[in-house]
Amino acid sequence: MTKLYKAFSAVTALLLLYGFCQAWYIAPTEATMGNVQRIFYYHLPSAWVAFLLFFVNFLASAWYLIRRTDGADALALAAAEVGVSFCTIVLITGPIWARPIWGIWWTWDARLTSTLVLWLIYVSYLVLRHYATGGQVPVLAAALGIFGFVDVPIVYMAIRWFRTQHPQPVIGGGQGSGLDHTMWVAVLWNLAAFAMLAVLFVWARYRQALAERALEEAYIQAEGEAQ
Amino acid sequence: MESPVSGIVPAQPAVELHDVARHFGRFAALRGITADFAAGRLHVLLGENGAGKSTLLRVMAGLLAPTRGTVRVLGATTQREVATRFGYMGHAPLLYDELSAMENLAYFASLYGIHDDLRCAEAIRTVGLDPKLERRVGQYSQGMRQRISLARAIVHQPELLFLDEPFSNVDVGSARQMTTLLADMRDAGTTIFVVTHQAALMESVADECMVLEAGRMVAREKGIPERMLSPYAMEARA
Amino acid sequence: MSATPTLWSITRRSLAKDLRLEWRSKDAINSMLFFALLVVVIFSFGFDPTAEESRRIAGGLLWVAVLFATVVALNQTWTRELRNQVLDAYRLSPAPPQALFLSKTIGNFLFVAILEVLMVPLFVVFYNLRSVGPVWQLLVVALLATWALVVNGTFFAALSIRTRSREIMLPLILFPISIPALLAMVDATTSILTGDNSPYFWMRLLAVYDVVFTAVSLLLFEPVLNAE
């Protein structure tokens, strides 16, 4: 644990706390939805952070295929794992929010569905990493990471069109529509807090993945000296 | 490491290894091997099972990337650049069971840009078989399959040849025949690497031998020393 | 008599070799056909629709059946190259890796196309189908959709040969990525069968999907082939 990491953790904790106050006490109660709307302050930042992490996974995967550095692979792994976690939060908070408002847990809404597909793609990425053998996991994973990311815009286009062809009950305004100024402030504070939290997790996982590799090296070294 | 072999050493070694290591997770198959191998000679790689012989051969042939270190083959840093100039015969036959010998060779020759049935037939004759055989390779005896496998490795007339256990499951007669063929090729200027645990078969033709133990090079000598010849030599050393 | 091996000549040679192997062993096509027949029969037990309904669900059923049968064929593609480690012989040669990928993809495309030619009549008979829209559009959709399935399928099958329990691995990584293509082929087919919507957006999407993933596959095949 470096000093920098500790300081970063402390700032993140403070931000999370402040974001919590913003979301629960400062932002006004939404007129029609009531208090359940406050889940939005976690739902939206989680989604943005997840998408950002998938983008990081893509960049790290491409970098790995070009340079073959352990660091790039560790970053790709960390970004995918943390990204899937945040994406899971989105998929859980979505229905909790939808149930009292729309009266249904799930709807094949364009954003929800795209997020679900994205989640499936990156879970399959983690499954591949788990099942691949030998020292070449990074190459296979990097290839799948690139495929996954290239698929994102296609998924989004397909699902938007799918929605226009299959009209569904009107479910009220979009998520961002008619947001009060103070609500935006709460969103942005929580976004900052969640982004810091994601960096913290990715950082820890990245270091852990590199440490794992260093341990393997050390094991081989020690075994070699013992002979 | 200075080559102990006397005589004229050509300016360009056929293969240069510098600190080559290959790990598989927590298993180190090769632990830093540095060596030059002179061109135009027959090198024998000896060692127990799991000593890293086959891994080393696969690294030299470019089938496995080293975890650490550099490999230069025929002066090139990537084997792909010199792919037409070397051949490799694997532990497995590297042939399609459902195709005949000629069909196999015609396909693999085409990968090297060779579209000439005569050359394929010539390679099959070189290893002592009849190119007109129409049986599928899957129905061949192990010895015949090994020979076709050798024919596949030499069909593009490489100047460097890697052979992984070429005599496994081959009868003594065929093995002798293959050894003679290898000696002839060496005399014609081909550099040959043979991984084997049957050192005795190579005794009369080997120029140099290198012994691996647990991923390290433990000995390099001219010819094959007496102590390596008994089938239990490896165990006795340990 | 030696010329530098070109992409196209190697692709042709490898494809001819694969077709010959398949002709002699019939590994892929038999299991794939029987599997597809089973799926069609089981589906027709599971759903007993009227003519009107069947137009709306046939697209989905057909493509899901094709998808499952494709996975059976895809698993065979590279298994054949692993026997006797014959893939090593290709990797050693100066032949371009992309040629191997293209030959496998074209081979799978042919197998799946044959499967569709045999399966569509079964669907027509079992579900009493008659298309409202023009049939040539169905043909275009079938070509684009089949390529979409096999191009990624062939790539991911190559990926999964380096994993444990590879036969399970392939659908796990192939299906999520293929969702937009599946959505497009199912909806395009349904649009044509019912005549309710225009299938053009879906056809364009499939074409984009094909072009993009063919390019990505060709770009990334070499590192995957040599990942050992």
XYZ file of C-alpha atoms in Angstrom:
693
model
C 0.000 0.000 0.000
C 1.580 3.211 -1.096
C 0.917 6.537 0.570
C -0.630 7.778 -2.637
C -3.082 4.889 -2.617
C -4.089 5.630 0.973
C -4.578 9.317 0.264
C -6.612 8.469 -2.812
C -8.787 6.107 -0.762
C -9.435 8.795 1.815
C -10.473 11.349 -0.805
C -12.748 8.788 -2.422
C -14.418 8.008 0.908
C -15.060 11.701 1.533
C -16.459 12.152 -1.961
C -18.757 9.164 -1.551
C -20.009 10.587 1.705
C -20.589 13.992 0.175
C -22.311 12.407 -2.806
C -24.545 10.508 -0.418
C -25.555 13.738 1.344
C -26.201 15.373 -2.014
C -28.377 12.509 -3.188
C -30.387 12.009 -0.012
C -30.640 15.400 1.669
C -29.778 18.223 -0.709
C -31.414 17.142 -3.962
C -35.179 17.742 -3.854
C -37.661 14.872 -3.841
C -38.894 14.264 -7.363
C -42.526 15.385 -7.735
C -44.102 12.284 -9.316
C -41.673 9.467 -8.540
C -40.936 10.314 -4.931
C -37.906 9.089 -3.018
C -37.314 6.042 -5.181
C -36.034 8.382 -7.865
C -32.943 8.926 -5.710
C -31.613 5.568 -6.876
C -30.961 7.427 -10.093
C -27.963 9.130 -8.441
C -26.314 5.720 -8.268
C -27.796 4.201 -11.387
C -26.520 6.759 -13.867
C -22.966 7.203 -12.488
C -22.553 3.402 -12.369
C -23.575 3.150 -16.009
C -21.168 5.859 -17.132
C -18.318 4.385 -15.115
C -19.000 0.908 -16.504
C -18.958 2.157 -20.098
C -15.764 4.063 -19.429
C -14.114 0.948 -17.988
C -15.106 -1.118 -21.010
C -13.442 1.519 -23.134
C -10.323 1.243 -20.969
C -10.447 -2.531 -21.454
C -10.510 -1.990 -25.217
C -7.539 0.390 -25.168
C -5.541 -1.897 -22.880
C -6.357 -4.937 -25.060
C -5.198 -3.156 -28.200
C -2.083 -1.947 -26.391
C -1.364 -5.485 -25.242
C -1.574 -6.874 -28.770
C 0.827 -4.197 -29.995
C 3.334 -4.186 -27.149
C 2.743 -7.439 -25.220
C 3.381 -5.892 -21.824
C 2.136 -7.501 -18.612
C 0.877 -4.126 -17.449
C -1.524 -3.726 -20.364
C -2.988 -7.158 -19.740
C -3.358 -6.541 -16.021
C -5.130 -3.259 -16.768
C -7.475 -4.936 -19.259
C -8.359 -7.594 -16.701
C -8.897 -5.081 -13.900
C -11.029 -2.776 -16.071
C -13.214 -5.677 -17.248
C -13.802 -7.046 -13.751
C -14.608 -3.700 -12.188
C -16.636 -2.717 -15.272
C -18.765 -5.844 -14.995
C -19.327 -5.101 -11.302
C -20.560 -1.572 -12.016
C -22.634 -2.839 -14.928
C -24.235 -5.315 -12.524
C -25.168 -2.418 -10.249
C -26.856 -0.732 -13.228
C -28.824 -3.868 -14.031
C -29.948 -4.256 -10.414
C -30.814 -0.625 -9.708
C -32.657 -0.310 -13.030
C -35.471 -2.756 -12.193
C -35.689 -1.538 -8.562
C -36.329 1.913 -9.944
C -38.605 0.714 -12.743
C -40.905 -1.433 -10.631
C -42.686 1.329 -8.648
C -42.556 3.831 -11.550
C -43.506 1.787 -14.609
C -45.170 -1.054 -12.738
C -42.854 -3.609 -14.328
C -39.458 -4.970 -13.358
C -38.065 -5.142 -16.820
C -38.821 -3.651 -20.190
C -36.925 -4.143 -23.410
C -36.029 -0.500 -23.373
C -33.130 0.438 -25.662
C -30.787 1.507 -22.881
C -31.580 -1.344 -20.525
C -31.281 -3.926 -23.268
C -28.017 -2.532 -24.620
C -26.601 -2.575 -21.113
C -27.691 -6.166 -20.643
C -26.018 -7.228 -23.900
C -22.880 -5.353 -22.919
C -22.894 -7.101 -19.568
C -23.226 -10.489 -21.315
C -20.302 -9.712 -23.630
C -17.964 -8.766 -20.792
C -19.060 -11.666 -18.614
C -18.119 -13.936 -21.520
C -14.753 -12.144 -21.564
C -14.221 -13.057 -17.911
C -15.368 -16.634 -18.567
C -12.814 -16.928 -21.357
C -10.076 -15.661 -19.066
C -11.094 -18.258 -16.532
C -11.087 -21.178 -18.961
C -8.125 -20.365 -21.165
C -5.013 -22.380 -20.444
C -1.319 -21.821 -20.738
C 0.497 -18.550 -20.939
C -1.572 -17.211 -23.793
C -4.694 -16.107 -21.917
C -3.760 -12.453 -22.495
C -3.700 -12.757 -26.294
C -7.048 -14.555 -26.483
C -8.629 -12.184 -23.987
C -7.293 -9.129 -25.801
C -8.801 -10.361 -29.076
C -12.179 -10.897 -27.434
C -11.943 -7.506 -25.720
C -11.533 -5.835 -29.101
C -14.402 -7.826 -30.623
C -16.622 -6.894 -27.710
C -15.949 -3.216 -27.982
C -16.388 -3.121 -31.758
C -19.756 -4.787 -31.189
C -21.029 -2.030 -28.879
C -22.199 0.496 -31.517
C -23.751 -2.300 -33.571
C -25.626 -3.563 -30.535
C -26.877 -0.071 -29.819
C -28.066 0.540 -33.396
C -29.754 -2.850 -33.593
C -31.614 -2.416 -30.331
C -32.749 1.109 -31.058
C -34.201 -0.021 -34.359
C -35.708 -3.081 -32.743
C -37.518 -0.767 -30.318
C -38.947 1.457 -33.051
C -40.334 -1.611 -34.785
C -41.850 -3.074 -31.656
C -43.745 -0.222 -29.997
C -44.235 -0.637 -26.270
C -46.306 1.158 -23.637
C -45.182 4.719 -23.097
C -43.056 4.765 -19.993
C -42.744 8.410 -19.157
C -39.953 10.835 -20.005
C -36.376 9.847 -20.519
C -34.037 9.587 -17.572
C -32.373 12.922 -18.117
C -35.439 14.932 -19.035
C -36.525 17.855 -16.887
C -33.795 17.436 -14.335
C -33.620 20.139 -11.727
C -30.338 22.034 -11.385
C -29.705 20.640 -7.887
C -30.396 17.146 -9.166
C -27.656 17.586 -11.761
C -25.285 18.717 -9.048
C -26.020 15.542 -7.091
C -25.501 13.429 -10.203
C -22.151 15.017 -10.950
C -20.857 14.671 -7.378
C -21.811 11.025 -7.350
C -20.298 10.524 -10.765
C -17.019 11.954 -9.490
C -17.186 9.739 -6.402
C -17.967 6.602 -8.403
C -15.257 7.363 -10.918
C -12.733 7.692 -8.095
C -14.022 4.469 -6.574
C -13.613 2.698 -9.917
C -10.063 4.007 -10.282
C -9.351 2.756 -6.782
C -10.672 -0.730 -7.517
C -8.944 -0.957 -10.880
C -5.735 0.241 -9.324
C -5.884 -2.369 -6.559
C -6.785 -5.171 -8.956
C -4.089 -4.077 -11.380
C -1.451 -4.186 -8.681
C -2.740 -7.498 -7.461
C -2.599 -9.008 -10.969
C 0.974 -7.794 -11.395
C 1.881 -9.086 -7.941
C 0.454 -12.472 -8.912
C 2.742 -12.523 -11.921
C 5.723 -11.419 -9.850
C 4.936 -14.202 -7.397
C 4.935 -16.759 -10.202
C 8.313 -15.434 -11.357
C 9.664 -15.608 -7.818
C 8.366 -19.147 -7.446
C 10.142 -20.229 -10.615
C 13.298 -18.437 -9.505
C 13.270 -20.064 -6.082
C 12.580 -23.490 -7.519
C 15.478 -23.012 -9.929
C 17.873 -22.100 -7.130
C 16.748 -25.052 -5.035
C 17.778 -27.491 -7.752
C 29.497 -20.307 -24.266
C 32.436 -21.168 -26.502
C 31.802 -24.065 -28.826
C 34.165 -26.892 -27.919
C 34.015 -28.308 -31.414
C 37.179 -27.890 -33.425
C 37.336 -27.307 -37.138
C 36.078 -24.531 -39.347
C 33.199 -22.725 -37.719
C 31.218 -20.725 -40.278
C 30.810 -17.032 -39.558
C 27.042 -17.291 -39.130
C 25.723 -19.817 -36.618
C 22.518 -21.545 -37.759
C 20.824 -20.874 -34.443
C 21.760 -18.424 -31.699
C 20.058 -18.558 -28.322
C 20.479 -15.853 -25.740
C 19.084 -16.429 -22.241
C 16.042 -18.252 -23.593
C 13.417 -19.110 -20.971
C 9.917 -20.436 -21.364
C 7.434 -20.683 -18.528
C 4.033 -22.336 -18.453
C 2.359 -20.701 -15.483
C 4.451 -21.841 -12.511
C 6.343 -24.408 -14.507
C 9.623 -23.372 -16.059
C 10.316 -25.610 -19.059
C 13.428 -23.632 -20.020
C 15.490 -21.645 -17.553
C 17.731 -19.350 -19.533
C 19.710 -21.102 -22.239
C 22.504 -19.345 -24.105
C 24.202 -21.175 -26.951
C 25.286 -20.904 -30.580
C 24.898 -23.785 -32.976
C 27.205 -24.006 -35.983
C 25.717 -24.446 -39.421
C 26.198 -27.617 -41.462
C 26.370 -29.905 -38.445
C 24.207 -32.526 -36.851
C 23.297 -31.478 -33.309
C 21.705 -33.927 -30.882
C 19.695 -32.681 -27.909
C 19.565 -35.172 -25.067
C 17.826 -35.208 -21.725
C 15.225 -36.914 -19.608
C 11.525 -36.586 -20.175
C 10.501 -33.109 -19.140
C 14.018 -31.713 -19.391
C 12.837 -29.156 -21.942
C 14.190 -30.656 -25.182
C 10.951 -30.494 -27.143
C 10.126 -27.061 -25.769
C 13.520 -25.807 -26.871
C 12.985 -27.233 -30.348
C 9.543 -25.619 -30.591
C 10.986 -22.301 -29.481
C 13.718 -22.568 -32.112
C 11.146 -23.392 -34.786
C 9.009 -20.421 -33.770
C 6.023 -22.497 -32.643
C 6.414 -21.255 -29.075
C 7.359 -17.735 -28.123
C 10.031 -17.563 -25.429
C 8.961 -15.938 -22.166
C 12.364 -14.263 -22.020
C 15.456 -14.047 -24.182
C 16.093 -13.926 -27.896
C 16.326 -16.541 -30.611
C 18.004 -15.958 -33.949
C 17.491 -18.536 -36.647
C 19.529 -18.271 -39.849
C 20.321 -14.712 -38.854
C 16.671 -13.641 -38.554
C 14.941 -12.632 -35.342
C 11.538 -13.952 -36.425
C 11.238 -17.424 -37.842
C 8.602 -16.241 -40.288
C 11.213 -14.316 -42.274
C 13.135 -17.524 -42.933
C 10.177 -19.932 -42.955
C 11.068 -21.314 -46.392
C 14.585 -22.180 -45.245
C 13.889 -24.492 -42.319
C 11.786 -27.594 -41.722
C 10.351 -29.127 -38.565
C 9.197 -32.626 -37.792
C 7.068 -32.826 -34.687
C 6.510 -35.470 -32.091
C 3.037 -35.914 -33.585
C 2.996 -36.668 -37.332
C 1.596 -33.268 -38.509
C -0.304 -35.050 -41.284
C -3.960 -35.449 -42.188
C -5.081 -39.026 -41.522
C -7.754 -38.925 -44.233
C -5.361 -37.973 -47.039
C -2.833 -40.133 -48.871
C 0.876 -39.425 -48.620
C 0.972 -37.587 -51.938
C -2.135 -35.528 -51.133
C -0.629 -34.526 -47.801
C 2.659 -33.524 -49.338
C 1.060 -31.681 -52.246
C -0.937 -29.586 -49.797
C 1.962 -28.783 -47.492
C 4.260 -28.047 -50.437
C 1.691 -25.581 -51.759
C 1.987 -23.671 -48.475
C 5.591 -23.043 -49.493
C 4.571 -21.969 -52.978
C 5.636 -25.283 -54.502
C 3.153 -26.687 -56.982
C 5.196 -29.552 -58.325
C 4.132 -33.157 -57.815
C 7.544 -34.403 -58.909
C 9.205 -32.783 -55.935
C 6.663 -34.320 -53.573
C 7.190 -37.746 -55.118
C 10.938 -37.225 -54.831
C 10.642 -36.428 -51.109
C 8.600 -39.590 -50.535
C 11.156 -41.677 -52.396
C 13.946 -40.075 -50.375
C 12.487 -41.503 -47.163
C 12.215 -44.918 -48.787
C 8.513 -45.091 -49.602
C 6.525 -45.402 -52.800
C 4.691 -42.232 -53.864
C 2.101 -44.308 -55.675
C 0.730 -45.671 -52.407
C -2.924 -44.667 -52.336
C -3.690 -45.689 -48.793
C -4.598 -42.918 -46.393
C -1.970 -41.926 -43.888
C -4.272 -42.968 -41.027
C -3.884 -46.580 -42.139
C -0.083 -46.494 -42.199
C 2.106 -48.105 -39.597
C 3.718 -45.765 -37.107
C 7.099 -46.173 -38.797
C 5.716 -45.274 -42.213
C 3.924 -42.295 -40.784
C 7.139 -41.034 -39.207
C 8.846 -41.301 -42.582
C 6.107 -39.414 -44.386
C 6.354 -36.869 -41.641
C 10.049 -36.504 -42.394
C 9.230 -36.203 -46.096
C 6.828 -33.382 -45.236
C 9.555 -31.602 -43.310
C 12.045 -31.756 -46.192
C 9.765 -31.292 -49.197
C 10.816 -27.638 -49.586
C 14.502 -28.599 -49.315
C 15.356 -26.652 -46.167
C 18.900 -25.840 -45.126
C 17.972 -26.273 -41.457
C 15.969 -29.132 -39.998
C 14.449 -29.642 -36.544
C 13.449 -33.205 -35.651
C 11.540 -34.072 -32.489
C 11.900 -37.744 -31.510
C 12.042 -38.968 -35.126
C 12.627 -42.582 -34.081
C 9.844 -43.072 -31.558
C 7.941 -46.288 -32.327
C 10.054 -46.877 -35.412
C 11.627 -50.314 -35.948
C 15.414 -50.454 -35.745
C 15.827 -51.051 -39.480
C 13.844 -47.970 -40.436
C 15.599 -45.945 -37.782
C 19.004 -46.904 -39.200
C 17.791 -45.947 -42.660
C 16.594 -42.549 -41.420
C 19.896 -41.970 -39.613
C 21.827 -42.624 -42.793
C 19.559 -40.245 -44.664
C 20.158 -37.547 -42.054
C 23.925 -38.063 -42.278
C 23.734 -37.683 -46.060
C 21.770 -34.479 -45.732
C 24.258 -33.145 -43.205
C 27.126 -33.991 -45.547
C 25.301 -32.029 -48.236
C 25.359 -28.969 -45.966
C 22.062 -29.135 -44.049
C 22.104 -28.160 -40.383
C 20.155 -30.738 -38.374
C 18.834 -30.755 -34.813
C 17.600 -34.050 -33.391
C 15.801 -34.351 -30.068
C 15.912 -37.938 -28.898
C 16.246 -40.165 -25.897
C 17.754 -42.916 -28.042
C 21.272 -41.523 -28.106
C 22.773 -44.782 -29.352
C 21.017 -44.459 -32.692
C 22.726 -41.144 -33.359
C 26.145 -42.134 -32.047
C 27.807 -42.713 -35.383
C 26.518 -39.555 -37.061
C 26.251 -36.872 -34.363
C 28.668 -33.942 -34.566
C 27.717 -32.288 -31.321
C 25.486 -33.041 -28.413
C 23.859 -30.887 -25.826
C 22.361 -32.229 -22.619
C 19.416 -30.560 -20.931
C 18.363 -31.073 -17.360
C 15.354 -29.366 -15.771
C 15.374 -26.613 -18.353
C 19.104 -25.911 -18.160
C 21.980 -26.831 -20.392
C 24.255 -29.053 -18.326
C 26.697 -30.289 -20.939
C 27.837 -29.657 -24.492
C 30.250 -32.006 -26.134
C 31.650 -33.152 -29.412
C 30.015 -36.351 -30.621
C 28.056 -38.331 -28.089
C 30.008 -39.259 -24.965
C 30.054 -42.866 -23.854
C 28.205 -42.206 -20.598
C 25.135 -40.972 -22.470
C 24.729 -44.119 -24.522
C 23.188 -46.594 -22.111
C 19.431 -46.345 -22.003
C 19.639 -45.654 -18.279
C 22.354 -43.056 -18.597
C 20.029 -40.225 -17.654
C 18.795 -41.850 -14.512
C 22.319 -42.865 -13.527
C 23.491 -39.270 -13.771
C 20.743 -37.964 -11.575
C 8.905 -24.020 -59.768
C 8.371 -22.181 -56.544
C 6.339 -19.004 -56.431
C 5.641 -16.968 -53.336
C 2.398 -18.289 -51.870
C -0.398 -15.775 -52.307
C -3.389 -15.287 -50.055
C -5.871 -16.434 -52.608
C -4.001 -19.492 -53.888
C -3.466 -20.781 -50.342
C -7.084 -20.073 -49.449
C -8.215 -22.097 -52.460
C -5.859 -24.953 -51.699
C -6.835 -25.092 -48.030
C -10.514 -24.958 -48.876
C -10.132 -27.795 -51.395
C -8.251 -29.789 -48.757
C -10.973 -29.174 -46.154
C -13.747 -30.153 -48.547
C -11.893 -33.333 -49.426
C -11.388 -34.161 -45.745
C -15.037 -33.499 -45.039
C -16.083 -35.600 -48.010
C -14.057 -38.525 -46.694
C -14.901 -38.250 -43.008
C -18.278 -36.464 -43.075
C -17.626 -35.398 -39.489
C -19.266 -32.017 -39.584
C -22.065 -32.314 -42.074
C -23.701 -35.472 -40.727
C -23.818 -34.414 -37.109
C -24.903 -30.921 -38.116
C -27.744 -32.133 -40.341
C -29.057 -34.606 -37.827
C -28.866 -32.021 -35.083
C -30.789 -29.490 -37.181
C -33.448 -32.066 -38.031
C -33.885 -32.816 -34.342
C -34.257 -29.131 -33.542
C -36.913 -28.647 -36.234
C -38.909 -31.660 -35.073
C -38.708 -30.682 -31.408
C -39.686 -27.104 -32.191
C -42.703 -28.283 -34.151
C -43.843 -30.250 -31.089
C -43.249 -27.275 -28.860
C -45.102 -24.790 -31.049
C -48.235 -25.609 -32.973
C -49.092 -22.313 -34.608
C -51.645 -21.215 -37.162
C -50.380 -20.040 -40.566
C -50.628 -16.417 -39.466
C -48.679 -16.959 -36.242
C -46.102 -19.168 -37.869
C -45.096 -16.330 -40.181
C -44.281 -14.295 -37.122
C -42.286 -16.906 -35.217
C -40.692 -18.919 -38.057
C -37.850 -16.396 -38.528
C -36.808 -16.740 -34.917
C -37.104 -20.523 -34.833
C -35.236 -20.979 -38.098
C -32.264 -18.838 -37.133
C -31.990 -20.231 -33.635
C -31.956 -23.738 -35.149
C -29.286 -22.658 -37.653
C -27.240 -21.050 -34.881
C -27.179 -24.227 -32.802
C -26.354 -26.402 -35.797
C -23.602 -23.966 -36.805
C -21.931 -24.392 -33.435
C -21.810 -28.145 -34.037
C -20.063 -27.580 -37.381
C -17.720 -24.907 -36.018
C -16.436 -27.166 -33.273
C -15.392 -29.672 -35.942
C -13.423 -27.140 -38.011
C -10.455 -26.788 -35.750
C -10.682 -30.155 -34.012
C -9.590 -31.587 -37.347
C -6.494 -29.374 -37.298
C -5.605 -30.387 -33.760
C -5.503 -34.113 -34.531
C -1.854 -35.038 -35.150
C -1.083 -31.375 -34.293
C -1.324 -30.692 -37.989
C -1.998 -27.008 -37.314
C 1.697 -26.697 -36.428
C 2.598 -27.554 -40.010
C 0.600 -24.580 -41.220
C 2.069 -22.275 -38.586
C 5.595 -23.235 -39.635
C 5.028 -22.414 -43.285
C 5.357 -18.975 -44.871
C 1.673 -19.118 -45.896
C -0.369 -16.156 -44.639
C -2.489 -17.001 -41.545
C -5.376 -15.036 -43.017
C -5.628 -17.585 -45.834
C -6.247 -20.325 -43.301
C -8.945 -18.240 -41.650
C -10.623 -17.413 -44.957
C -10.603 -21.023 -46.129
C -12.164 -22.194 -42.870
C -14.772 -19.450 -42.970
C -15.715 -20.152 -46.575
C -15.848 -23.874 -45.805
C -18.179 -23.302 -42.873
C -20.240 -20.942 -44.970
C -20.754 -23.717 -47.530
C -21.678 -26.280 -44.863
C -24.186 -23.980 -43.212
C -25.613 -22.949 -46.594
C -26.183 -26.612 -47.470
C -27.849 -27.060 -44.109
C -30.172 -24.137 -44.759
C -31.097 -25.419 -48.204
C -32.156 -28.690 -46.592
C -33.788 -27.156 -43.546
C -35.919 -24.464 -45.125
C -38.183 -26.950 -46.953
C -38.733 -28.748 -43.635
C -39.795 -25.492 -42.041
C -42.082 -24.696 -44.935
C -43.736 -28.101 -44.623
C -43.962 -28.299 -40.832
C -45.141 -24.735 -40.349
C -47.139 -24.404 -43.524
C -45.259 -21.222 -44.402
C -45.957 -18.812 -47.228
C -44.042 -15.576 -47.494
C -45.922 -12.342 -48.015
C -42.811 -10.396 -49.041
C -40.541 -11.194 -52.016
C -38.488 -14.372 -51.720
C -35.312 -12.875 -53.229
C -35.034 -10.685 -50.146
C -35.022 -13.812 -47.994
C -32.149 -15.095 -50.086
C -30.106 -11.930 -49.538
C -30.830 -12.021 -45.808
C -29.787 -15.685 -45.670
C -26.445 -14.968 -47.383
C -25.626 -12.005 -45.152
C -26.807 -13.756 -41.987
C -24.901 -16.963 -42.683
C -21.674 -15.057 -43.227
C -22.314 -13.113 -40.009
C -22.623 -16.374 -38.060
C -19.658 -18.189 -39.567
C -17.137 -15.349 -39.679
C -17.272 -14.739 -35.939
C -17.947 -18.402 -35.284
C -14.798 -19.509 -37.090
C -12.751 -16.910 -35.253
C -14.099 -17.810 -31.833
C -13.740 -21.506 -32.536
C -10.045 -20.812 -33.164
C -9.956 -18.898 -29.894
C -11.594 -21.675 -27.947
C -9.245 -24.441 -29.094
C -6.741 -22.964 -26.640
C -9.119 -23.315 -23.705
C -10.252 -26.079 -21.414
C -13.603 -27.678 -22.330
C -13.548 -25.906 -25.681
C -16.837 -27.298 -26.985
C -18.677 -25.485 -24.191
C -16.539 -22.397 -24.523
C -17.512 -21.612 -28.115
C -21.209 -20.790 -27.570
C -20.373 -18.908 -24.378
C -18.204 -16.415 -26.215
C -19.963 -16.513 -29.594
C -23.572 -15.890 -28.568
C -23.198 -12.571 -26.705
C -21.230 -10.965 -29.541
C -23.696 -12.307 -32.117
C -26.796 -10.829 -30.471
C -27.126 -7.836 -32.819
C -26.650 -10.066 -35.867
C -29.253 -12.514 -34.565
C -31.661 -9.715 -33.870
C -31.119 -8.432 -37.397
C -31.537 -11.786 -39.162
C -34.618 -12.750 -37.162
C -36.324 -9.403 -37.592
C -35.432 -9.136 -41.272
C -36.827 -12.608 -41.931
C -39.987 -11.894 -39.977
C -40.438 -8.565 -41.756
C -40.246 -10.274 -45.134
C -42.470 -13.220 -44.174
C -45.225 -11.033 -42.718
C -44.732 -8.085 -45.068
C -45.378 -5.763 -42.106
C -42.099 -3.855 -42.077
C -39.284 -3.000 -44.416
C -36.297 -5.323 -43.915
C -33.807 -2.861 -45.436
C -32.446 -1.449 -42.201
C -31.724 -4.966 -40.953
C -30.113 -5.962 -44.225
C -27.848 -2.935 -44.060
C -27.001 -3.689 -40.432
C -26.089 -7.267 -41.337
C -23.901 -6.010 -44.173
C -22.115 -3.608 -41.811
C -21.704 -6.382 -39.229
C -20.235 -8.690 -41.902
C -17.759 -6.125 -43.173
C -16.661 -4.943 -39.730
C -16.148 -8.382 -38.227
C -14.517 -9.860 -41.316
C -11.984 -7.041 -41.098
C -11.439 -7.425 -37.337
C -11.108 -11.207 -37.661
C -8.527 -10.963 -40.426
C -6.622 -8.409 -38.395
C -6.567 -10.404 -35.166
C -6.290 -13.952 -36.499
C -2.507 -14.118 -36.595
C -1.891 -13.487 -32.881
C -4.682 -15.898 -31.964
C -3.347 -18.633 -34.255
C 0.112 -18.289 -32.743
C -1.049 -18.032 -29.150
C 0.551 -21.061 -27.571
